[in-house]
Structure formats: structure tokens, C-alpha cells
Amino acid sequence: MRRHMYTLALLSEVIVYTYIFSVILIDRFYKLAFAEDIGETIQAVHTTAFHGRLLEQAFSTGLYVNLGYAERISYLIVHFSPILFLLVPFYYLIPKVETLLVLKALITSLSVVPAYLLAKARIGKKIGLLVATVYLLHPALHASTLANWPPNTFLPLFLLLTIYFRLISNWKAFWPSLVLTLMVHEFAGLLVAAYLFTEFLIYRQLSRRDAIAFAVSVTWSISTWLFINTVSPRIATYTLSIPEILSRFVDPAFLLHAIGFAVYALAPFAFVPIKSWYILSLMPYVLWAISFKYFDIAAIGWHNGYYYLASLYVAFVDGLRKATLRTIYTTYTIYKIVVLVVIVTTLILSPVSPLTLPKGAGPAYSDTPYGPEHIGAINEVLNLIPRDAVVVAQSPISILLADRIGTYVYMPRDNPPDYILLDFKNVLFRTHKFDEIVDRALNEGYGVYAFNDGVLLLKKGYRGEPVLLKLMSEVVLMPQPPTTWTWRLDAPHHKVLDPGSYSNFVIKCQANGICWFGPYIPLFQGTYEIVVRLRAEGEFGEDDDILNVVVADISKQRVIANIPVHGNNVKEGKYVDISTTFSLDDIYTRIEFIGIKVKSEATVYLDYIRLRHLNLEKPKTYNVVLYPFMFNVEHGEKEDNFIVHKSEHEEGVFFFGPFISLNRGSYKATFWIKVVSTPSLSSNKPFLILDVTRARNGSIEVLAEKALTSRDVEVGKWQPITLQFTLDEPSGLMEFRCRYIVTGANVYFLKVDIDGNLSEWS
């Protein structure tokens, strides 16, 4: 019985690890805590198992095919990993995503078996089981397990088996194990070759078998790497040039990342110094890390542990075999030290630690982006899509459709999809150019099939009412979002810590001008309430203008709403809520929130902007304000918050713009101007002309015009000058102008108010 104790202990560790990480992986998958990379593996296995395609998938085509369209490609073009074929029989028998997620946890946990066999051969059963357990508890292994589903999952298992079989000279098992290792990834051969080369350096001899294995490994890696880069060149996308690599050695940020990464990798082995030449077998990984463009401490949450842990573990076991600790201390003392170090490092660094798991998965790639309400809304919309439909789906929602052959994350070139699925609440809407996809689709006959809490589903040729239509739940926009998946406001100013705020970090604005902008979030049609939470301090009176908050449609260059902040709206040093409502008349509008400070003596702190979708009704009226910063100036100049024409400026166009779009309806455009002095003309001779024009059929059409004489103005006072016009069809490039007929007048321009009654939607 005692003889089997170590085997039972090892089996128990495999079962416990597989169960814990299977549960977490499945939970993270259905909570959308993965990027689209996981879809590559799922779809590749699915199309192979049920459609006879060779690892065909569409999740990585945006990187390897011209942007703007996509087509299904084999995963072997992305990474040469035929090892994925091993997953197909299991998925064929149980065709569920859960099958692949459980296999990921199991394959990772099984790598502890060769880890134990290797340690047992070097340092005996008792300590061998202990150090194998240390390997299984390594935070980098946990983070790699909880990251996406790359083929590198197989690497620790087969690489450690290959090293073990060579150690015990079991060549019949060594060669199949080597082949399986090389099938994992084009990089795997370099790791094997680095290990064999290190063996040569240590023992100064190279057997014929070692030489063959070395040659095969190097040849395989180079050949497969050349193959995938010939089919789809992308080396320049991810690799630095030689000067860029050299510059990293004097870059403090990179050096700090490298130190942090090394501490993370070595911390679980801190109870014994790693004095082993086998550390040289990590050289291929180190060289890759130095030359990789995006290497930083955040990379510990990807699958990097799969690359380096096996080689690091071999060096650790060899170092422990030679360490003086084993001869000076008793075995019991070593156990106590090991247990203490492993517990501490696991608690601090592991993504399954109680200290990190409540926040998502700690360093394991990403946090959970949504609450259960929004995930429920996503699943309601997914239930409307037939399984055999062709779908273009925005990440991360696309991963829930990865087990279908017809799912894309970019528009297919020759096969218009049946459905287009996107999520307004996720910042990938902008990153993956879904704004362009939606614009094009709406112009090509797609209709709104469903909208549910920000999840929009378009259907090809659909003309009816939406079958599912629900308001978008509250959205909070902050300088620092709670996850990397959500929208955030940006600013040209510092973001400072403020424990008294809701966001903790707030935007501090001291200089006049733009305080914050963005986040270019898409919003569905209807009416919204906007609440801006801020505080102001400094010298200002109750009647002073401190700030203007502008809600702007960035695609049509129009102001949707304006919130003026006066001295009587704020309380010195305290956060207040300032709110208004605005309506959107298009199916979707990309919105920017701009804060413009106008009071020099005031300092403004923005906590957050909160949006609440009030209704889905079409607005009947239209009200916007066009401010001077939106206009172009030809003869004049911008001064503080005005556009000024002085007596020395020339005749011609004073200001013009901003080329906005308006729908059908009747409008009033009110120009606010202040004439400081008039030219020396007769009272009935005009000196200034205001007009409204639109571009139509390649020409400029004047819709309304008014000429001002000295009798029409009261010098020194702000005056509203109103022009009325009607649009019989939606019009883009609407222009509001002011022109001088003669010089000699001093005029200030403040804004244009536009009020309209919309006759119908467009």
C-alpha cells in the first residue's frame, strides 16, 4: 500500500486540479471573460469534427487577411499546431464547448506526471512528489490554464515527457514524445533543441540520437515558421527591429517589466537557489520575449507559462539535486520551508487565490466584463439566431458562437451574413470597426431584428418591427473603467486620486479649453438622461460660467445637447450632479462627451458621467447648440470662447461650418452675435450677411439668408438673429455662415441655436 501512496497522491492532485480549473474555465467562458482567441481553437476543432475541414476557423482572419473582409482559414496558417487533431475525437463524442475546456484543464494537470517522474529519477520519490506539487501550484501555470485555449496547452506535458524519456534512455518512448512535442507549435522545436544543446554543454558529449533529435527539432521549427510566414507574412507585426531590441536594455519601463516577470516566475522556487546550467535552455524564450513587441508584465496572464515552465522546472530540479540545503537540513525542515514559500506565493500571485479570484482571475488575461443582467440580455438575443445561420459577431460575444461553422468576427468577403451581432457596451465595438460594419449594413438592406440592453442584432432583408426591444441599462463612464472591456473617458489633463469620489481617480482640469473627451460610445435611438458628477473649486461667482458639457454626434458633427455649469450649480469642494436629457433620432449614434472649461480661476474635477436610457420613442423635436470651436474661421480669429472679427480684418467669409447632418423638418437657426462697432455706412446699407446652406447634387443651395444693417443691431449687446428653413429630405453637410460685405466692424460670435420640428425619421 505504501508503495502506491505516491501514485495515489499524484492522481489526487491531477483530479483536484482538473476539477477546480474546469469549473473556473467554464464559468469564465459563459461570463465572456475570454478574447476571440479561444474561438480559434473551438471553431477549428468543431469544423474538423463535423464538417470535414482541416482545423478551419474564421476568428484570426482579421490578422492574416486584408482588413475589411474575412474568410475561413486553417489554424495551421496561424500556428503550425497539428496537435489540435488530438482533440477532435473527444469533441466528436461529446460536442460541447465544456468538453474542450475540461480537456484544457486535464492536459495541463497531467503535466505534473512527467514532472514527478523527472524529479523522482533525480532526487527520489519523497522530495520528487513535493517539488512536482510545487510545479502544479505555480501561479504561471494557473494563469496559463485560465487564459485562452492555445495549442501550447500541450507543451509542458509533452516537453517534460520528452526530457524524462531521454533522461532514462527510453528511446522507444522518446521519439513519439518528441514528435508530439514538435506538433504543438513551431516554437517547440527550439525549446527541445535548447535543452539538448545544454546537455552537450554540461557533459561535453553528444550521442548520435541527440544529434538527430537536435537536427530534427531545429529543422522542424525553422521550416514550419517559414511556412506560416510565407503563406501569411506577419513577422514584422510582432517583432522588433535590431535597434528597437537594443533600446530595450536602456528602457526603464521594459527593465522593470522584465524584473517583475522574473520574480513572478522564480518566486515559487525561492526556497532553493537555482544553480543549474539547464537555465540556459530558457534562452529561446528569453530571446523571443525581448524581441516581442508587446511583452510586458501583463503577458503573465497569457499562455507564456506554457512556454517556459517546463525548462525552468528542469533547472529547478537539477539545482535542488545539487543544493546544500538537502544535506544540511533535515527532510522535515525542507518540507516546512517549501510549504511556507508555496503557500505565500500562491496566495499572492495565483489567479485562483482568494485574494484575486473575486476580481475576476487576477493576472489571468482579463477580468469578467459584465454583470449577470447583461449576460442574460446577450443570451436572450443569441436565442434568436438559428444555428445554421452565417453570423458576424463582435468579440467577446463571438466566442459563444464559436462552435458553429458560420461564425465570423470580420465581414466575410463573398458571403453577406444573415445576422450581424454587436454590443454597444463593449469597447471592442470601436476596436473591431463595427461602426463601419453597421453603417454599411444599414445602407445595404439590413434591419433591426433585436435590441436588448445595448446588444444589437441586425438581420439581412428584415423590414418588420424588432422582435425584441428593451432599453439599455445604466452606463457609467469614468476616467478609469472597472475592466479593460468597458468604455472610458479620456483627457489631456492629469487623472488624480480622489478617495472622496465614486471613481477614485478623477480628471483634474485647471487650464481653459477641453477638459475631457470621448469615449465615442454607440447609443441606440431614444431619449437619455445624462448625469455629470463633478466638483469645482477656486474663485467664481454664482452667475459665472464655469464649464460647458457638450454631447456631440461625432459621425455627423452635430451637437446633441449642451449642459452649462454655472457658479450657482456647484458647491465649493463638494461633488454635485448636473443633468439634462437628450434624444437620438438614428438607429445608432456614436456619441462623444466633451467638457470645456471657460472660467480661468476655477479648477474642475470630473468624477463620472452616468447615462440612463429613458425610452425608445422617436423624438419629435430637435435642439442643438453649435459652439465656436466647431466652426472654421477665414477672416477673423478665435479668442477665448468667441470668434471675433475686428476692423482690420478683410472682407469675405467671417466663419463657416460645421457641416452637420439634419433630418426632415422645419428649423430655426438663431445666431448670437454682439456688434461692438459698425462701419461708417448709411443706415440702410448691409454690412453683414448670415445664411444657412446645404450641399446638394454637387452645388450649394442657400436655404435662408439675412443681411444686417446698422439699424438692425444694438451696439454692445448680444442679439439673437433668427433664420427659418425647411428640409424636405435628410441633408448632410449643412453649413451656417457669416460673411462681411465691407470692413470696419467689430463683431463677436457666440453660438448658433438650432430648434426643429421633425416631420419624420430617416
Coordinates of C-alpha atoms in Angstrom, one line a residue, residues 155-551:
L155 CA 3.6 21.9 -24.4
P156 CA 4.5 21.2 -20.7
L157 CA 3.1 17.7 -20.8
F158 CA 5.0 16.5 -24.0
L159 CA 8.1 18.5 -23.4
L160 CA 8.6 17.1 -19.9
L161 CA 7.8 13.6 -21.2
T162 CA 10.5 14.0 -23.9
I163 CA 13.1 15.2 -21.4
Y164 CA 12.2 12.4 -19.0
F165 CA 12.4 9.6 -21.6
R166 CA 15.8 10.9 -22.7
L167 CA 17.0 11.0 -19.1
I168 CA 16.2 7.3 -18.6
S169 CA 17.3 6.4 -22.1
N170 CA 13.9 5.1 -23.2
W171 CA 14.4 5.8 -26.8
K172 CA 11.3 3.9 -28.0
A173 CA 9.2 6.3 -26.0
F174 CA 11.4 9.3 -26.6
W175 CA 10.8 9.5 -30.4
P176 CA 7.0 9.5 -30.3
S177 CA 7.1 12.0 -27.4
L178 CA 9.4 14.3 -29.5
V179 CA 7.1 14.1 -32.4
L180 CA 4.1 15.1 -30.3
T181 CA 6.1 18.0 -28.8
L182 CA 7.0 19.3 -32.2
M183 CA 3.4 19.1 -33.3
V184 CA 2.3 21.6 -30.6
H185 CA 3.8 24.8 -32.0
E186 CA 6.5 26.0 -34.4
F187 CA 8.4 27.3 -31.4
A188 CA 8.5 23.9 -29.6
G189 CA 11.4 22.6 -31.6
L190 CA 13.7 25.4 -30.4
L191 CA 12.9 24.6 -26.8
V192 CA 13.8 20.9 -27.4
A193 CA 17.0 21.9 -29.2
A194 CA 17.9 24.3 -26.4
Y195 CA 17.6 21.5 -23.9
L196 CA 19.8 19.1 -25.9
F197 CA 22.4 21.8 -26.5
T198 CA 22.5 22.5 -22.8
E199 CA 23.1 18.8 -22.2
F200 CA 26.0 19.0 -24.6
L201 CA 27.5 21.9 -22.7
I202 CA 27.2 20.1 -19.4
Y203 CA 28.5 16.7 -20.4
R204 CA 30.7 17.7 -23.3
Q205 CA 29.4 14.8 -25.4
L206 CA 26.6 14.4 -27.9
S207 CA 25.2 11.0 -28.9
R208 CA 24.1 10.2 -32.4
R209 CA 20.5 10.1 -31.2
D210 CA 20.9 13.5 -29.6
A211 CA 22.3 14.9 -32.7
I212 CA 19.5 13.5 -34.8
A213 CA 16.9 14.9 -32.3
F214 CA 18.6 18.3 -32.3
A215 CA 18.7 18.5 -36.1
V216 CA 15.1 17.4 -36.4
S217 CA 13.9 19.9 -33.8
V218 CA 15.7 22.9 -35.3
T219 CA 14.7 21.9 -38.9
W220 CA 11.1 21.5 -37.9
S221 CA 10.9 24.8 -36.1
I222 CA 12.5 26.8 -39.0
S223 CA 10.5 25.0 -41.7
T224 CA 7.2 25.5 -40.0
W225 CA 8.0 29.1 -39.1
L226 CA 8.9 29.8 -42.7
F227 CA 5.8 28.1 -44.0
I228 CA 3.3 30.1 -41.9
N229 CA 5.1 33.4 -42.6
T230 CA 5.3 32.6 -46.4
V231 CA 1.6 31.9 -46.5
S232 CA 0.7 34.8 -44.3
P233 CA 3.6 37.2 -43.6
R234 CA 3.3 38.8 -40.2
I235 CA 6.7 38.7 -38.6
A236 CA 7.0 42.5 -38.8
T237 CA 3.7 42.8 -36.9
Y238 CA 5.1 41.3 -33.7
T239 CA 8.9 41.5 -33.9
L240 CA 11.1 44.5 -33.1
S241 CA 14.0 45.6 -35.3
I242 CA 17.5 45.2 -34.0
P243 CA 17.8 48.9 -33.0
E244 CA 14.5 48.6 -31.2
I245 CA 15.6 45.5 -29.3
L246 CA 18.9 47.2 -28.2
S247 CA 17.0 50.2 -27.0
R248 CA 15.0 48.0 -24.6
F249 CA 18.2 47.4 -22.5
V250 CA 18.2 51.1 -21.6
D251 CA 14.4 51.4 -21.3
P252 CA 13.5 51.6 -17.5
A253 CA 9.9 50.5 -18.2
F254 CA 11.0 47.4 -20.0
L255 CA 13.6 46.6 -17.4
L256 CA 11.0 46.9 -14.6
H257 CA 8.7 44.6 -16.6
A258 CA 11.5 42.1 -17.0
I259 CA 12.3 42.1 -13.3
G260 CA 8.7 41.7 -12.4
F261 CA 8.3 38.8 -14.8
A262 CA 11.4 37.1 -13.5
V263 CA 10.2 37.5 -9.9
Y264 CA 6.8 36.1 -10.8
A265 CA 8.4 33.0 -12.5
L266 CA 11.0 32.3 -9.8
A267 CA 9.1 33.2 -6.6
P268 CA 7.7 29.6 -6.0
F269 CA 11.2 28.2 -6.2
A270 CA 12.6 30.8 -3.8
F271 CA 13.4 28.3 -1.1
V272 CA 16.4 27.0 -3.0
P273 CA 18.9 28.8 -5.3
I274 CA 18.7 27.6 -8.9
K275 CA 22.3 26.9 -9.7
S276 CA 22.0 24.9 -12.8
W277 CA 23.3 25.1 -16.4
Y278 CA 19.8 24.0 -17.5
I279 CA 18.7 27.5 -17.0
L280 CA 20.3 28.1 -20.4
S281 CA 17.5 26.0 -22.1
L282 CA 15.3 29.1 -21.5
M283 CA 17.3 31.1 -23.9
P284 CA 14.9 30.7 -26.9
Y285 CA 12.0 32.0 -24.7
V286 CA 14.1 34.9 -23.4
L287 CA 15.2 36.0 -26.9
W288 CA 11.6 35.8 -28.1
A289 CA 10.4 37.9 -25.1
I290 CA 13.0 40.6 -25.8
S291 CA 12.1 40.8 -29.4
F292 CA 8.3 40.6 -29.0
K293 CA 6.7 44.0 -29.4
Y294 CA 4.0 43.6 -26.7
F295 CA 6.0 41.9 -23.9
D296 CA 5.2 43.4 -20.5
I297 CA 4.2 42.2 -17.1
A298 CA 0.6 41.8 -18.3
A299 CA 1.9 39.0 -20.5
I300 CA 2.0 36.7 -17.5
G301 CA -1.7 36.2 -18.0
W302 CA -1.4 34.8 -21.4
H303 CA -0.1 31.3 -22.2
N304 CA 3.6 32.2 -21.6
G305 CA 3.8 29.9 -18.6
Y306 CA 3.3 27.0 -21.1
Y307 CA 6.5 28.2 -22.9
Y308 CA 8.9 28.5 -20.1
L309 CA 7.7 26.4 -17.1
A310 CA 9.0 23.0 -18.3
S311 CA 12.5 24.3 -18.9
L312 CA 12.5 26.3 -15.7
Y313 CA 11.3 23.2 -13.8
V314 CA 14.2 21.1 -15.2
A315 CA 16.7 23.7 -14.0
F316 CA 15.0 23.8 -10.6
V317 CA 15.1 20.0 -10.1
D318 CA 18.8 19.9 -11.1
G319 CA 19.6 22.8 -8.8
L320 CA 17.8 21.2 -5.9
R321 CA 19.7 17.9 -6.6
K322 CA 22.9 19.8 -6.0
A323 CA 21.8 22.2 -3.4
T324 CA 23.5 22.1 0.1
L325 CA 20.0 22.5 1.7
R326 CA 19.4 18.9 1.2
T327 CA 22.5 17.8 3.1
I328 CA 22.4 20.5 5.8
Y329 CA 18.7 20.4 6.7
T330 CA 16.5 17.5 7.5
T331 CA 13.8 16.5 5.1
Y332 CA 11.2 17.8 7.5
T333 CA 12.8 21.2 7.5
I334 CA 12.8 21.3 3.8
Y335 CA 9.2 20.4 3.8
K336 CA 8.3 23.3 6.1
I337 CA 10.3 25.8 4.0
V338 CA 8.7 24.5 0.8
V339 CA 5.1 24.6 2.2
L340 CA 5.6 28.1 3.6
V341 CA 7.0 29.5 0.3
V342 CA 4.5 27.8 -1.9
I343 CA 1.5 28.9 0.2
V344 CA 2.7 32.5 0.3
T345 CA 3.5 32.8 -3.4
T346 CA 0.3 31.1 -4.4
L347 CA -1.8 33.3 -2.2
I348 CA -0.2 36.5 -3.5
L349 CA 0.3 35.6 -7.2
S350 CA -2.1 32.9 -8.3
P351 CA -5.3 33.8 -10.1
V352 CA -7.2 31.3 -8.1
S353 CA -6.1 32.8 -4.8
P354 CA -8.8 34.1 -2.6
L355 CA -7.1 37.5 -2.8
T356 CA -7.5 37.8 -6.5
L357 CA -10.3 35.5 -7.7
P358 CA -13.2 37.8 -6.6
K359 CA -12.0 40.4 -9.0
G360 CA -12.1 38.0 -12.0
A361 CA -9.0 35.9 -12.4
G362 CA -6.2 38.1 -11.1
P363 CA -3.4 38.1 -13.7
A364 CA -5.1 35.5 -15.9
Y365 CA -5.6 37.5 -19.0
S366 CA -8.7 39.6 -18.2
D367 CA -11.5 40.3 -15.8
T368 CA -15.1 39.3 -16.2
P369 CA -16.5 42.2 -18.2
Y370 CA -20.2 42.0 -17.4
G371 CA -22.7 41.5 -14.7
P372 CA -25.3 38.7 -14.8
E373 CA -28.0 41.1 -16.1
H374 CA -26.2 42.0 -19.3
I375 CA -25.0 38.4 -19.9
G376 CA -28.7 37.4 -19.6
A377 CA -29.6 40.0 -22.2
I378 CA -26.9 38.7 -24.5
N379 CA -28.2 35.1 -24.3
E380 CA -31.7 36.3 -25.0
V381 CA -30.5 37.8 -28.3
L382 CA -28.4 34.7 -29.1
N383 CA -31.5 32.5 -28.8
L384 CA -33.0 34.4 -31.8
I385 CA -30.1 33.2 -34.2
P386 CA -30.6 29.9 -36.0
R387 CA -27.7 27.5 -35.5
D388 CA -27.0 27.2 -39.3
A389 CA -27.0 31.0 -39.9
V390 CA -24.0 32.9 -41.0
V391 CA -23.2 35.5 -38.3
V392 CA -20.7 38.3 -37.9
A393 CA -20.4 38.8 -34.2
Q394 CA -18.4 41.3 -32.1
S395 CA -16.0 40.0 -29.5
P396 CA -16.3 38.8 -26.9
I397 CA -19.8 37.7 -27.7
S398 CA -18.5 35.8 -30.7
I399 CA -16.9 33.1 -28.6
L400 CA -20.4 31.9 -27.5
L401 CA -21.0 31.2 -31.2
A402 CA -17.6 29.6 -31.9
D403 CA -19.0 26.1 -32.1
R404 CA -20.6 27.0 -35.4
I405 CA -19.1 26.9 -38.9
G406 CA -20.9 30.1 -39.9
T407 CA -19.5 32.5 -37.3
Y408 CA -17.1 35.3 -38.2
V409 CA -15.6 38.2 -36.3
Y410 CA -15.0 40.2 -39.5
M411 CA -17.2 40.6 -42.6
P412 CA -16.8 37.7 -45.0
R413 CA -15.8 38.7 -48.5
D414 CA -18.3 37.0 -50.7
N415 CA -20.9 35.7 -48.3
P416 CA -23.0 38.5 -46.7
P417 CA -24.0 37.2 -43.3
D418 CA -27.6 36.5 -42.3
Y419 CA -27.1 38.3 -39.0
I420 CA -24.8 41.0 -37.5
L421 CA -24.4 41.0 -33.8
L422 CA -22.7 43.7 -31.7
D423 CA -22.6 45.1 -28.3
F424 CA -22.8 48.9 -27.6
K425 CA -21.5 48.4 -24.0
N426 CA -18.2 46.9 -25.1
V427 CA -15.3 49.0 -26.3
L428 CA -14.4 46.4 -29.0
F429 CA -17.3 47.9 -31.0
R430 CA -14.8 50.6 -31.9
T431 CA -11.7 48.5 -32.0
H432 CA -13.0 46.0 -34.5
K433 CA -14.6 48.6 -36.7
F434 CA -18.2 47.6 -36.1
D435 CA -19.2 51.2 -36.6
E436 CA -18.2 50.8 -40.2
I437 CA -19.9 47.4 -40.5
V438 CA -23.2 48.7 -39.1
D439 CA -23.2 51.8 -41.3
R440 CA -22.6 49.7 -44.3
A441 CA -25.2 47.1 -43.3
L442 CA -28.0 49.6 -42.7
N443 CA -27.4 51.0 -46.1
E444 CA -27.5 47.6 -47.7
G445 CA -30.9 46.4 -46.5
Y446 CA -30.3 45.1 -43.0
G447 CA -33.0 45.8 -40.4
V448 CA -33.1 45.9 -36.6
Y449 CA -34.2 42.4 -35.5
A450 CA -33.5 42.9 -31.8
F451 CA -32.0 45.4 -29.3
N452 CA -31.6 44.4 -25.7
D453 CA -29.6 46.3 -23.1
G454 CA -27.1 47.5 -25.7
V455 CA -26.9 44.3 -27.7
L456 CA -28.0 45.0 -31.3
L457 CA -28.9 42.2 -33.8
L458 CA -29.3 43.1 -37.5
K459 CA -30.9 40.7 -39.9
K460 CA -30.4 40.7 -43.7
G461 CA -33.5 42.0 -45.5
Y462 CA -35.6 42.4 -42.4
R463 CA -38.3 45.1 -42.6
G464 CA -40.6 44.4 -39.7
E465 CA -40.7 45.7 -36.1
P466 CA -38.0 44.4 -33.8
V467 CA -38.9 41.1 -32.2
L468 CA -37.1 42.0 -29.0
L469 CA -36.7 45.7 -28.0
K470 CA -35.6 46.6 -24.5
L471 CA -33.9 49.7 -23.0
M472 CA -30.2 49.8 -22.4
S473 CA -29.4 49.6 -18.7
E474 CA -27.4 52.4 -16.9
V475 CA -23.9 53.1 -18.2
V476 CA -21.3 54.8 -16.1
L477 CA -18.3 56.4 -17.9
M478 CA -15.3 57.1 -15.8
P479 CA -11.6 58.0 -16.2
Q480 CA -10.5 54.6 -15.1
P481 CA -13.0 51.8 -16.1
P482 CA -13.6 48.8 -13.8
T483 CA -12.4 46.4 -16.6
T484 CA -10.4 46.7 -19.8
W485 CA -13.5 45.8 -21.7
T486 CA -15.6 48.9 -21.0
W487 CA -15.7 52.5 -22.3
R488 CA -13.7 55.2 -20.5
L489 CA -13.4 59.0 -20.8
D490 CA -10.1 60.4 -21.9
A491 CA -8.5 63.7 -21.1
P492 CA -5.5 65.9 -22.0
H493 CA -5.1 66.6 -18.2
H494 CA -3.9 64.6 -15.3
K495 CA -6.1 61.9 -13.7
V496 CA -5.6 62.3 -9.9
L497 CA -6.5 60.1 -7.0
D498 CA -9.6 61.3 -5.0
P499 CA -10.8 58.9 -2.3
G500 CA -13.9 61.0 -1.9
S501 CA -15.1 60.3 -5.4
Y502 CA -17.0 57.4 -6.8
S503 CA -14.4 56.6 -9.4
N504 CA -11.4 57.0 -7.1
F505 CA -9.5 58.5 -10.0
V506 CA -10.9 61.8 -11.4
I507 CA -10.0 64.2 -14.2
K508 CA -8.5 67.4 -12.9
C509 CA -8.9 70.4 -15.2
Q510 CA -7.2 73.7 -14.4
A511 CA -6.5 75.2 -17.8
N512 CA -9.3 76.6 -20.0
G513 CA -10.3 74.6 -23.0
I514 CA -11.1 70.9 -23.4
C515 CA -11.1 69.1 -20.1
W516 CA -12.2 65.6 -21.3
F517 CA -13.5 63.9 -24.4
G518 CA -14.8 60.6 -25.7
P519 CA -15.5 57.8 -25.3
Y520 CA -17.2 57.6 -28.7
I521 CA -19.8 55.2 -27.4
P522 CA -22.6 54.0 -29.7
L523 CA -26.1 54.6 -28.4
F524 CA -29.4 53.4 -29.7
Q525 CA -32.3 55.6 -30.7
G526 CA -34.5 57.2 -28.0
T527 CA -34.2 59.6 -25.1
Y528 CA -31.4 59.5 -22.5
E529 CA -30.8 61.2 -19.2
I530 CA -27.2 62.3 -18.7
V531 CA -25.8 63.0 -15.2
V532 CA -22.4 64.6 -14.9
R533 CA -20.9 64.4 -11.4
L534 CA -18.2 66.9 -10.7
R535 CA -16.9 69.5 -8.3
A536 CA -15.3 72.9 -8.7
E537 CA -13.0 75.0 -6.5
G538 CA -11.5 78.4 -6.9
E539 CA -12.7 81.9 -7.3
F540 CA -16.1 82.3 -9.1
G541 CA -19.4 83.9 -8.5
E542 CA -22.9 82.4 -8.7
D543 CA -23.5 83.9 -12.2
D544 CA -20.1 82.9 -13.6
D545 CA -20.0 80.4 -16.4
I546 CA -17.5 77.6 -15.3
L547 CA -17.9 74.8 -17.7
N548 CA -19.9 73.6 -20.8
V549 CA -20.6 69.9 -21.2
V550 CA -21.3 69.1 -24.9
V551 CA -23.0 65.9 -26.1

